[in-house]
């Protein structure tokens, strides 16, 4: 069926049909489809008299259909502006806007049963002040966490439809350690960060109100050729979105300290300083500050930052284009767009970050290819901030992340490390060519070429008050072997020695006093799209494996890596 340009009006329930608005619609109607978010912003202009300004109310729903039954967009009315003598301008947002209005967990336990809610595969923070009030769900990856969160908080409270088949597990077996929510952050803010660590997964709500969280599709949905299919083509490559150092601030870590005869609880923010040395050598240091308030373990923070560096540690290339009238809409979350020049040479093939559809006499597409601006997804505060350091942390170390692409091993069970007035050090290795150990002032490190130095300011990334504080974790690795501590989860503090046993033939004794450091495996492998069109439809162009060998002494720990 040909193009009909149907604009449908619904009430507060998106299934309560009220009428057709197509006849009164004038030019410059548009809507956006985002790879990260699904149906996005939109705008509808009607030639309605000023006296009819109350016909459409905020909270109503508007649908755009190419032809009967072929829906391209659904949006909720957010704002209505009326002009005399005639003119109505309606601002829309897609169904995913409702995720901004749902807040998992609760600040305190409530009579209706809502409690602080913890998701994860480990129980590491038993010293949280609200630990005895929290509810807990066992999850091992982003997809499992999102399934539970959508079922528990979104379904029934919004108009969003949950289809389990549209939520997919990413390539990592376990990309979530632990996250706790107290009704402070929205579901949308949680999902956008989980999508990044899940290999830059697509997520959002489509025109049928179905929530999706999916891995990237490589299917080519549309091909556009310079001159033949396009009226505008721009390419930009710059340092504007290049970031090779991340200062990450996470959640609070609570701990007990026993001094004199009294027990006192202290807290500090989880913080990490991450660098991509190859990029820094090539382009100089470019720093961004990121706040992810539910992160407070080395594993979670590194999985997030590694994906960030995979996208932004090199100069970013972006294309912007506008098509001639089109009849087939390539949904950004369903596959890729292929771009060719007039000589039929490939320019780019990737998912569109955003498609703006100019929904007038014939649909035209404005398409953005390439990652958006991370400063819009994680905006910095307008002033500098500093946070307290854990005790006995020299503060002179940092973490270097390489561009390798490791995967975390499967983990089951839970456990905790021991935390006492002293502190400890641990180094790790993995079989993915990516290793990390302490670089504190009283520790020396030898590593393979791809190894990195690290020191984290959080010396209690694992809880210290669990019943297992004097023993290692009892977990199961991905190959079915039993071990006391998974190689991707090390972090403890103690004045005495703690024994860490690995699956295999040897165990490692770790004895320390002084600085605290954490070594974990990492992963590599998102981005969000920025608003690249203004409200008038104009384009804004700004823009190997290793083995850990440990010797112990009275005062410090020496750890080195030897290649297999």
Coordinates of C-alpha atoms in Angstrom, one line a residue:
X1 CA 0.0 0.0 0.0
X2 CA 1.3 3.5 -0.8
X3 CA 2.1 6.3 1.6
X4 CA -1.0 7.6 3.4
X5 CA 0.6 9.7 6.2
X6 CA -1.7 8.7 9.0
X7 CA -1.4 10.5 12.3
X8 CA -3.6 8.9 15.0
X9 CA -4.7 10.3 18.3
X10 CA -5.1 8.2 21.5
X11 CA -6.1 9.1 25.0
X12 CA -4.1 8.4 28.2
X13 CA -4.3 4.7 27.3
X14 CA -2.4 4.1 24.0
X15 CA -5.1 1.7 23.0
X16 CA -7.9 4.3 23.5
X17 CA -8.4 5.6 20.0
X18 CA -9.8 9.1 19.8
X19 CA -9.4 10.1 16.1
X20 CA -7.3 10.9 13.1
X21 CA -5.3 14.1 13.0
X22 CA -3.8 13.8 9.5
X23 CA -6.1 16.4 7.8
X24 CA -5.0 19.1 10.2
X25 CA -1.3 18.3 10.2
X26 CA 0.9 20.8 8.5
X27 CA 4.6 20.6 7.3
X28 CA 7.6 20.1 9.5
X29 CA 6.3 17.1 11.4
X30 CA 9.0 14.7 12.4
X31 CA 10.0 11.9 14.8
X32 CA 13.3 10.1 15.8
X33 CA 14.2 6.5 16.2
X34 CA 17.3 5.8 18.4
X35 CA 19.4 2.8 18.6
X36 CA 19.6 3.4 22.3
X37 CA 16.1 4.2 23.3
X38 CA 13.8 3.1 20.5
X39 CA 11.1 5.6 19.6
X40 CA 12.5 9.0 20.7
X41 CA 11.5 12.6 20.4
X42 CA 9.0 13.9 17.9
X43 CA 7.0 16.9 16.9
X44 CA 3.6 17.4 15.4
X45 CA 2.2 20.7 14.0
X46 CA -1.5 21.1 13.5
X47 CA -3.5 23.9 12.0
X48 CA -6.0 24.1 14.8
X49 CA -7.8 27.2 16.0
X50 CA -6.8 28.6 19.4
X51 CA -10.2 27.7 20.8
X52 CA -9.4 24.0 20.2
X53 CA -6.1 24.1 22.2
X54 CA -7.4 21.7 24.8
X55 CA -8.3 18.9 22.4
X56 CA -4.9 17.3 22.9
X57 CA -3.6 17.0 26.5
X58 CA -0.2 16.1 27.9
X59 CA -0.2 12.4 28.5
X60 CA -2.1 11.5 25.4
X61 CA -0.5 9.4 22.7
X62 CA 0.2 10.1 19.0
X63 CA 1.0 7.4 16.4
X64 CA 2.5 7.9 13.0
X65 CA 1.7 5.3 10.3
X66 CA 3.1 5.0 6.8
X67 CA -0.1 3.3 5.8
X68 CA -2.9 1.5 7.6
X69 CA -1.4 -0.9 10.1
X70 CA 2.2 0.0 9.2
X71 CA 3.2 2.0 12.3
X72 CA 6.5 3.8 12.3
X73 CA 6.3 5.7 15.6
X74 CA 4.4 6.1 18.9
X75 CA 5.0 9.0 21.2
X76 CA 3.5 10.5 24.4
X77 CA 2.4 14.1 24.4
X78 CA 4.8 16.0 26.7
X79 CA 4.1 19.6 25.8
X80 CA 1.4 21.5 23.9
X81 CA 1.9 25.0 22.6
X82 CA -1.0 27.0 21.1
X83 CA -0.8 30.2 19.0
X84 CA -3.5 32.6 18.0
X85 CA -5.3 32.7 15.7
X86 CA -4.3 29.1 14.7
X87 CA -1.4 26.8 15.3
X88 CA -0.7 23.9 17.6
X89 CA 2.8 22.6 18.2
X90 CA 3.0 19.3 20.1
X91 CA 6.2 17.8 21.5
X92 CA 6.4 14.1 21.8
X93 CA 8.6 11.5 23.5
X94 CA 8.6 7.7 22.8
X95 CA 7.3 5.1 25.3
X96 CA 10.8 4.6 26.7
X97 CA 10.3 8.0 28.5
X98 CA 8.3 6.0 31.0
X99 CA 11.5 4.3 32.2
X100 CA 12.5 7.7 33.5
X101 CA 9.6 7.5 35.9
X102 CA 10.3 4.1 37.5
X103 CA 12.8 3.9 40.3
X104 CA 13.8 0.4 41.5
X105 CA 14.3 -0.3 45.2
X106 CA 13.5 2.0 48.0
X107 CA 15.4 4.4 50.2
X108 CA 14.1 2.6 53.3
X109 CA 12.0 -0.5 53.8
X110 CA 8.3 0.4 53.3
X111 CA 5.1 -1.1 54.6
X112 CA 4.1 -2.1 51.1
X113 CA 7.1 -4.4 50.8
X114 CA 9.5 -2.3 48.8
X115 CA 13.0 -2.5 50.1
X116 CA 16.5 -1.5 49.0
X117 CA 17.1 -3.9 46.2
X118 CA 20.3 -5.7 45.4
X119 CA 21.0 -7.6 42.2
X120 CA 24.2 -9.7 41.7
X121 CA 26.0 -12.9 41.9
X122 CA 28.1 -12.1 45.0
X123 CA 27.3 -10.7 48.4
X124 CA 30.2 -8.4 49.2
X125 CA 28.9 -5.5 51.1
X126 CA 27.5 -6.8 54.4
X127 CA 28.4 -3.6 56.2
X128 CA 25.8 -1.5 54.4
X129 CA 23.7 0.3 57.0
X130 CA 20.6 -1.2 55.3
X131 CA 22.0 -4.6 54.7
X132 CA 19.4 -6.3 57.0
X133 CA 16.5 -4.6 55.2
X134 CA 17.5 -5.3 51.6
X135 CA 15.9 -7.7 49.2
X136 CA 18.1 -9.7 46.8
X137 CA 17.9 -11.3 43.4
X138 CA 20.7 -13.5 42.0
X139 CA 21.8 -12.5 38.5
X140 CA 25.0 -13.0 36.6
X141 CA 24.7 -10.7 33.6
X142 CA 23.0 -7.6 32.2
X143 CA 20.2 -9.5 30.5
X144 CA 19.2 -11.3 33.6
X145 CA 19.2 -8.2 35.7
X146 CA 17.1 -6.3 33.1
X147 CA 14.6 -9.1 32.8
X148 CA 14.0 -9.1 36.6
X149 CA 13.9 -5.3 36.8
X150 CA 11.4 -5.0 33.9
X151 CA 9.2 -7.7 35.4
X152 CA 9.4 -6.3 39.0
X153 CA 9.1 -2.6 38.4
X154 CA 8.0 -1.7 34.8
X155 CA 5.3 -4.2 33.8
X156 CA 2.0 -3.1 35.4
X157 CA 3.3 0.4 36.2
X158 CA 3.7 1.6 32.6
X159 CA 2.3 1.0 29.1
X160 CA 5.4 -0.9 28.1
X161 CA 5.0 -4.5 27.0
X162 CA 7.6 -7.1 28.1
X163 CA 8.5 -9.9 25.6
X164 CA 11.2 -12.2 27.0
X165 CA 12.3 -13.1 23.5
X166 CA 13.4 -9.5 22.9
X167 CA 15.9 -9.5 25.8
X168 CA 19.1 -11.2 24.8
X169 CA 22.2 -12.2 26.8
X170 CA 25.4 -10.7 25.6
X171 CA 28.7 -12.4 24.8
X172 CA 29.9 -12.2 28.4
X173 CA 28.9 -15.0 30.8
X174 CA 28.9 -12.7 33.8
X175 CA 29.2 -8.9 33.3
X176 CA 27.5 -8.0 36.6
X177 CA 29.0 -8.4 40.1
X178 CA 26.6 -6.6 42.4
X179 CA 24.3 -3.6 42.1
X180 CA 22.1 -2.0 44.8
X181 CA 19.3 0.4 44.2
X182 CA 17.5 2.5 46.7
X183 CA 14.9 4.3 44.6
X184 CA 17.3 7.0 43.6
X185 CA 18.1 6.1 40.0
X186 CA 15.6 5.5 37.2
X187 CA 15.3 2.2 35.3
X188 CA 16.4 4.1 32.1
X189 CA 19.7 5.3 33.7
X190 CA 20.5 1.7 34.8
X191 CA 19.7 0.2 31.4
X192 CA 21.9 2.7 29.5
X193 CA 24.9 1.7 31.5
X194 CA 24.2 -2.0 31.4
X195 CA 23.9 -1.8 27.6
X196 CA 27.4 -0.3 27.3
X197 CA 29.0 -3.1 29.2
X198 CA 26.9 -5.7 27.4
X199 CA 28.9 -5.0 24.2
X200 CA 27.1 -1.9 23.4
X201 CA 23.7 -3.6 23.1
X202 CA 20.7 -1.9 21.6
X203 CA 17.8 -1.1 23.9
X204 CA 14.5 0.8 24.0
X205 CA 10.8 0.6 23.3
X206 CA 9.5 0.2 19.8
X207 CA 6.3 1.6 18.1
X208 CA 4.3 -1.4 19.4
X209 CA 5.4 -0.5 23.0
X210 CA 7.6 -3.6 23.2
X211 CA 10.8 -3.3 25.3
X212 CA 13.9 -4.7 23.7
X213 CA 17.5 -5.3 24.8
X214 CA 19.4 -6.9 22.0
X215 CA 22.9 -7.6 20.6
X216 CA 24.1 -5.8 17.5
X217 CA 22.7 -7.1 14.2
X218 CA 25.0 -7.1 11.2
X219 CA 22.2 -7.5 8.6
X220 CA 22.2 -4.6 6.1
X221 CA 18.7 -3.1 6.1
X222 CA 19.3 -0.3 3.6
X223 CA 22.0 0.9 1.2
X224 CA 22.3 4.5 0.3
X225 CA 24.5 5.8 -2.5
X226 CA 26.0 9.2 -2.8
X227 CA 24.1 11.4 -5.3
X228 CA 21.6 8.6 -6.3
X229 CA 19.8 8.3 -2.9
X230 CA 21.1 11.3 -1.0
X231 CA 20.6 15.0 -1.0
X232 CA 23.1 15.6 1.7
X233 CA 26.3 13.8 2.9
X234 CA 28.8 14.9 5.5
X235 CA 31.7 13.2 7.2
X236 CA 33.6 14.3 10.3
X237 CA 36.6 12.9 12.0
X238 CA 38.0 14.7 15.0
X239 CA 39.4 14.6 18.5
X240 CA 36.3 16.1 20.0
X241 CA 35.0 12.7 21.2
X242 CA 38.4 11.1 22.0
X243 CA 38.8 10.1 25.6
X244 CA 41.6 7.9 26.9
X245 CA 41.4 8.6 30.6
X246 CA 38.3 8.0 32.7
X247 CA 37.9 9.2 36.3
X248 CA 35.0 7.0 37.5
X249 CA 33.1 7.7 40.7
X250 CA 30.8 5.0 42.0
X251 CA 28.8 4.1 45.0
X252 CA 29.7 4.4 48.7
X253 CA 31.6 1.5 50.4
X254 CA 30.8 1.0 54.1
X255 CA 33.2 -0.6 56.5
X256 CA 33.9 -1.2 60.2
X257 CA 37.1 -0.1 61.8
X258 CA 38.0 -1.1 65.3
X259 CA 40.2 1.5 67.0
X260 CA 40.8 1.7 70.7
X261 CA 37.8 0.1 72.3
X262 CA 35.1 1.4 70.0
X263 CA 33.7 0.2 66.7
X264 CA 33.1 2.9 64.1
X265 CA 31.6 2.8 60.7
X266 CA 33.3 4.7 58.0
X267 CA 32.4 5.1 54.3
X268 CA 34.0 6.3 51.1
X269 CA 33.2 6.5 47.5
X270 CA 34.4 3.9 45.1
X271 CA 36.7 5.6 42.6
X272 CA 38.9 4.5 39.8
X273 CA 41.3 6.2 37.5
X274 CA 41.6 4.4 34.1
X275 CA 44.0 5.1 31.3
X276 CA 44.4 3.8 27.7
X277 CA 48.2 4.0 27.3
X278 CA 48.3 3.4 23.5
X279 CA 45.9 6.2 22.9
X280 CA 47.6 8.5 25.3
X281 CA 50.9 8.0 23.5
X282 CA 49.4 8.8 20.2
X283 CA 47.0 11.6 21.1
X284 CA 47.9 13.0 24.5
X285 CA 45.8 12.6 27.6
X286 CA 42.1 13.4 27.2
X287 CA 40.2 13.0 30.4
X288 CA 36.5 12.5 31.1
X289 CA 34.8 12.2 34.5
X290 CA 32.0 9.7 34.7
X291 CA 29.5 9.1 37.6
X292 CA 27.9 5.6 37.8
X293 CA 26.4 5.6 41.3
X294 CA 25.8 1.8 41.6
X295 CA 29.3 0.7 40.7
X296 CA 31.6 -0.2 43.7
X297 CA 33.7 -3.2 42.6
X298 CA 36.8 -3.4 40.4
X299 CA 35.2 -5.9 38.1
X300 CA 32.1 -3.8 37.4
X301 CA 34.0 -0.6 36.9
X302 CA 36.5 -2.2 34.5
X303 CA 33.9 -3.9 32.4
X304 CA 32.2 -0.5 32.0
X305 CA 35.4 1.4 31.2
X306 CA 36.8 -1.2 28.9
X307 CA 33.8 -0.9 26.6
X308 CA 34.0 2.9 26.9
X309 CA 37.6 2.8 25.7
X310 CA 36.8 0.4 22.8
X311 CA 34.6 3.2 21.3
X312 CA 36.2 6.4 22.3
X313 CA 40.0 5.8 22.7
X314 CA 40.6 6.7 19.1
X315 CA 39.3 9.6 16.9
X316 CA 35.7 9.0 16.1
X317 CA 34.3 9.1 12.5
X318 CA 30.7 10.2 12.1
X319 CA 28.6 10.5 9.0
X320 CA 25.4 12.6 8.6
X321 CA 23.2 12.2 5.6
X322 CA 19.7 13.1 4.3
X323 CA 17.9 10.8 1.9
X324 CA 15.5 11.4 -0.9
X325 CA 11.9 10.2 -0.3
X326 CA 11.9 6.7 1.0
X327 CA 9.3 4.0 1.6
X328 CA 11.3 1.5 3.7
X329 CA 12.3 2.4 7.2
X330 CA 15.5 0.8 8.6
X331 CA 15.0 0.5 12.3
X332 CA 18.3 1.3 14.0
X333 CA 18.1 -1.6 16.4
X334 CA 17.4 -4.2 13.7
X335 CA 20.6 -4.0 11.7
X336 CA 23.0 -1.8 9.7
X337 CA 23.0 0.9 7.1
X338 CA 25.5 0.7 4.2
X339 CA 26.8 3.9 2.7
X340 CA 28.5 4.1 -0.7
X341 CA 30.1 6.9 -2.6
X342 CA 29.2 7.6 -6.3
X343 CA 32.0 5.2 -7.4
X344 CA 30.3 2.4 -5.4
X345 CA 33.1 2.2 -2.9
X346 CA 32.0 1.5 0.7
X347 CA 32.1 4.5 3.0
X348 CA 30.6 2.9 6.1
X349 CA 28.5 0.0 7.3
X350 CA 27.2 0.2 10.8
X351 CA 24.0 0.6 12.7
X352 CA 22.5 4.1 12.6
X353 CA 22.6 5.8 16.0
X354 CA 19.6 7.9 15.1
X355 CA 17.2 8.3 12.3
X356 CA 15.0 11.4 12.1
X357 CA 12.0 10.9 9.8
X358 CA 10.6 14.0 8.2
X359 CA 7.0 12.9 8.0
X360 CA 5.6 15.3 5.4
X361 CA 4.3 14.8 1.9
X362 CA 6.9 12.1 1.4
X363 CA 9.1 10.6 4.2
X364 CA 12.7 11.6 4.1
X365 CA 15.4 10.4 6.5
X366 CA 18.2 12.3 8.3
X367 CA 20.6 9.6 9.5
X368 CA 23.5 9.8 12.0
X369 CA 26.2 7.1 11.7
X370 CA 28.8 6.9 14.4
X371 CA 28.8 7.2 18.2
X372 CA 27.3 10.1 20.0
X373 CA 28.8 12.4 22.6
X374 CA 29.4 10.6 25.9
X375 CA 29.4 13.9 27.7
X376 CA 25.6 14.1 27.1
X377 CA 25.0 10.6 28.5
X378 CA 27.3 11.2 31.5
X379 CA 27.4 14.9 32.0
X380 CA 30.0 16.3 34.3
X381 CA 29.1 18.6 37.3
X382 CA 29.7 22.3 36.8
X383 CA 32.4 22.3 39.4
X384 CA 35.4 20.1 40.4
X385 CA 34.9 17.5 43.1
X386 CA 37.1 15.5 45.3
X387 CA 36.3 12.6 47.6
X388 CA 37.9 11.0 50.6
X389 CA 40.6 8.3 50.1
X390 CA 40.6 5.0 51.9
X391 CA 43.1 4.8 54.7
X392 CA 46.7 3.7 53.9
X393 CA 46.2 4.3 50.2
X394 CA 49.2 6.0 48.7
X395 CA 47.1 7.4 45.9
X396 CA 50.0 7.2 43.4
X397 CA 48.8 4.4 41.2
X398 CA 46.4 4.1 38.3
X399 CA 45.0 1.5 35.9
X400 CA 46.0 1.0 32.3
X401 CA 43.6 -0.8 30.0
X402 CA 44.6 -2.3 26.7
X403 CA 42.4 -2.9 23.7
X404 CA 42.3 -6.7 24.0
X405 CA 38.9 -8.3 24.0
X406 CA 38.7 -10.7 27.0
X407 CA 35.6 -12.4 28.3
X408 CA 34.8 -13.1 32.0
X409 CA 34.5 -16.6 33.2
X410 CA 31.3 -18.0 34.6
X411 CA 30.8 -17.7 38.3
X412 CA 28.4 -19.2 40.8
X413 CA 28.1 -18.8 44.5
X414 CA 29.0 -15.9 46.7
X415 CA 31.6 -14.9 49.2
X416 CA 33.5 -12.2 51.0
X417 CA 37.0 -11.1 51.7
X418 CA 38.3 -10.0 55.1
X419 CA 38.7 -6.4 56.0
X420 CA 40.7 -5.2 59.0
X421 CA 42.7 -2.1 59.8
X422 CA 45.5 -3.2 57.5
X423 CA 45.3 -3.7 53.8
X424 CA 46.3 -6.3 51.3
X425 CA 47.3 -6.7 47.7
X426 CA 46.4 -9.2 45.0
X427 CA 47.4 -9.7 41.5
X428 CA 45.6 -11.6 38.8
X429 CA 46.1 -13.1 35.4
X430 CA 43.8 -14.4 32.7
X431 CA 44.1 -16.4 29.5
X432 CA 42.9 -13.5 27.3
X433 CA 46.1 -11.6 27.0
X434 CA 44.9 -9.0 29.5
X435 CA 46.4 -8.8 33.0
X436 CA 46.5 -6.4 35.8
X437 CA 48.3 -6.0 39.1
X438 CA 49.2 -3.5 41.8
X439 CA 51.5 -0.6 41.1
X440 CA 51.7 0.8 44.6
X441 CA 54.8 2.4 45.9
X442 CA 55.9 -0.5 48.1
X443 CA 55.1 -3.2 45.4
X444 CA 57.1 -4.2 42.4
X445 CA 55.6 -5.8 39.3
X446 CA 56.9 -7.6 36.3
X447 CA 54.4 -8.4 33.5
X448 CA 54.1 -9.4 29.9
X449 CA 53.8 -6.8 27.2
X450 CA 50.0 -6.5 27.4
X451 CA 49.8 -6.3 31.2
X452 CA 48.9 -3.2 33.0
X453 CA 49.5 -1.6 36.4
X454 CA 46.7 -0.7 38.7
X455 CA 45.9 0.7 42.0
X456 CA 42.4 1.4 43.1
X457 CA 41.4 3.8 45.8
X458 CA 38.8 1.3 47.1
X459 CA 40.6 -1.1 49.4
X460 CA 37.4 -2.9 50.4
X461 CA 35.9 -3.8 47.1
X462 CA 34.8 -6.9 48.8
X463 CA 32.8 -6.8 52.1
X464 CA 34.6 -7.5 55.3
X465 CA 32.0 -8.6 57.7
X466 CA 30.7 -11.8 56.1
X467 CA 30.9 -15.1 57.9
X468 CA 33.4 -16.3 55.3
X469 CA 35.8 -13.4 56.0
X470 CA 38.6 -15.7 56.9
X471 CA 38.3 -17.9 53.9
X472 CA 38.3 -17.6 50.2
X473 CA 35.3 -17.6 47.9
X474 CA 33.8 -20.9 47.0
X475 CA 32.9 -20.5 43.3
X476 CA 32.9 -22.6 40.2
X477 CA 34.8 -21.6 37.1
X478 CA 33.5 -21.8 33.6
X479 CA 35.3 -25.1 32.9
X480 CA 33.5 -26.8 35.8
X481 CA 36.5 -26.9 38.2
X482 CA 35.9 -25.8 41.7
X483 CA 38.0 -23.0 43.2
X484 CA 38.0 -20.8 46.2
X485 CA 38.3 -17.5 44.3
X486 CA 37.5 -16.7 40.7
X487 CA 40.3 -15.2 38.8
X488 CA 38.3 -12.2 37.8
X489 CA 37.2 -11.3 41.4
X490 CA 40.0 -10.4 43.8
X491 CA 39.9 -7.7 46.3
X492 CA 40.4 -7.9 50.1
X493 CA 41.9 -6.0 52.9
X494 CA 43.5 -7.5 56.0
X495 CA 46.2 -6.9 58.5
X496 CA 47.1 -10.5 58.5
X497 CA 47.7 -13.0 55.7
X498 CA 44.8 -14.4 53.7
X499 CA 45.1 -17.6 51.6
X500 CA 43.8 -17.7 48.1
X501 CA 43.5 -21.1 46.5
X502 CA 43.0 -21.5 42.8
X503 CA 41.8 -24.5 40.8
X504 CA 45.0 -26.3 39.8
X505 CA 48.1 -27.5 41.5
X506 CA 49.2 -24.5 43.5
X507 CA 47.8 -21.9 45.9
X508 CA 48.9 -18.4 46.7
X509 CA 49.6 -16.8 50.1
X510 CA 49.0 -13.1 50.2
X511 CA 50.5 -11.1 53.1
X512 CA 50.5 -7.4 53.1
X513 CA 50.7 -4.3 55.2
X514 CA 50.3 -0.8 53.9
X515 CA 48.8 0.0 50.5
X516 CA 45.7 -1.5 49.1
X517 CA 45.4 -2.6 45.6
X518 CA 43.1 -4.7 43.5
X519 CA 43.9 -6.7 40.4
X520 CA 41.2 -8.2 38.2
X521 CA 40.7 -9.3 34.7
X522 CA 39.2 -6.9 32.2
X523 CA 37.1 -6.9 29.1
X524 CA 36.9 -4.7 26.1
X525 CA 34.5 -4.2 23.7
X526 CA 29.1 1.9 23.5
X527 CA 28.0 5.0 23.1
X528 CA 24.9 7.0 23.1
X529 CA 23.7 9.3 20.4
X530 CA 23.5 13.0 20.8
X531 CA 20.8 15.3 19.5
X532 CA 22.2 16.2 16.1
X533 CA 19.1 17.9 14.7
X534 CA 17.4 21.0 16.0
X535 CA 13.6 21.4 16.4
X536 CA 13.3 22.8 12.9
X537 CA 14.8 19.8 11.3
X538 CA 18.2 21.3 10.6
X539 CA 21.4 19.4 10.9
X540 CA 23.9 20.4 13.6
X541 CA 27.3 19.2 12.4
X542 CA 29.4 19.9 15.5
X543 CA 31.2 18.2 16.0
X544 CA 48.4 -15.3 26.0
X545 CA 48.0 -16.2 29.2
X546 CA 50.2 -15.8 32.3
X547 CA 50.8 -17.4 35.7
X548 CA 50.9 -15.5 39.0
X549 CA 53.8 -16.2 41.2
X550 CA 53.9 -14.7 44.7
X551 CA 56.6 -14.5 47.3
X552 CA 55.8 -13.2 50.7
X553 CA 57.8 -11.1 53.2
X554 CA 57.1 -9.4 56.4
X555 CA 56.5 -5.9 55.0
X556 CA 55.3 -6.2 51.4
X557 CA 54.1 -8.4 48.7
X558 CA 56.0 -9.1 45.5
X559 CA 54.0 -10.3 42.5
X560 CA 55.2 -11.0 39.1
X561 CA 53.8 -12.5 35.9
X562 CA 55.6 -15.1 33.8
X563 CA 54.3 -16.0 30.3
X564 CA 53.1 -19.5 29.7

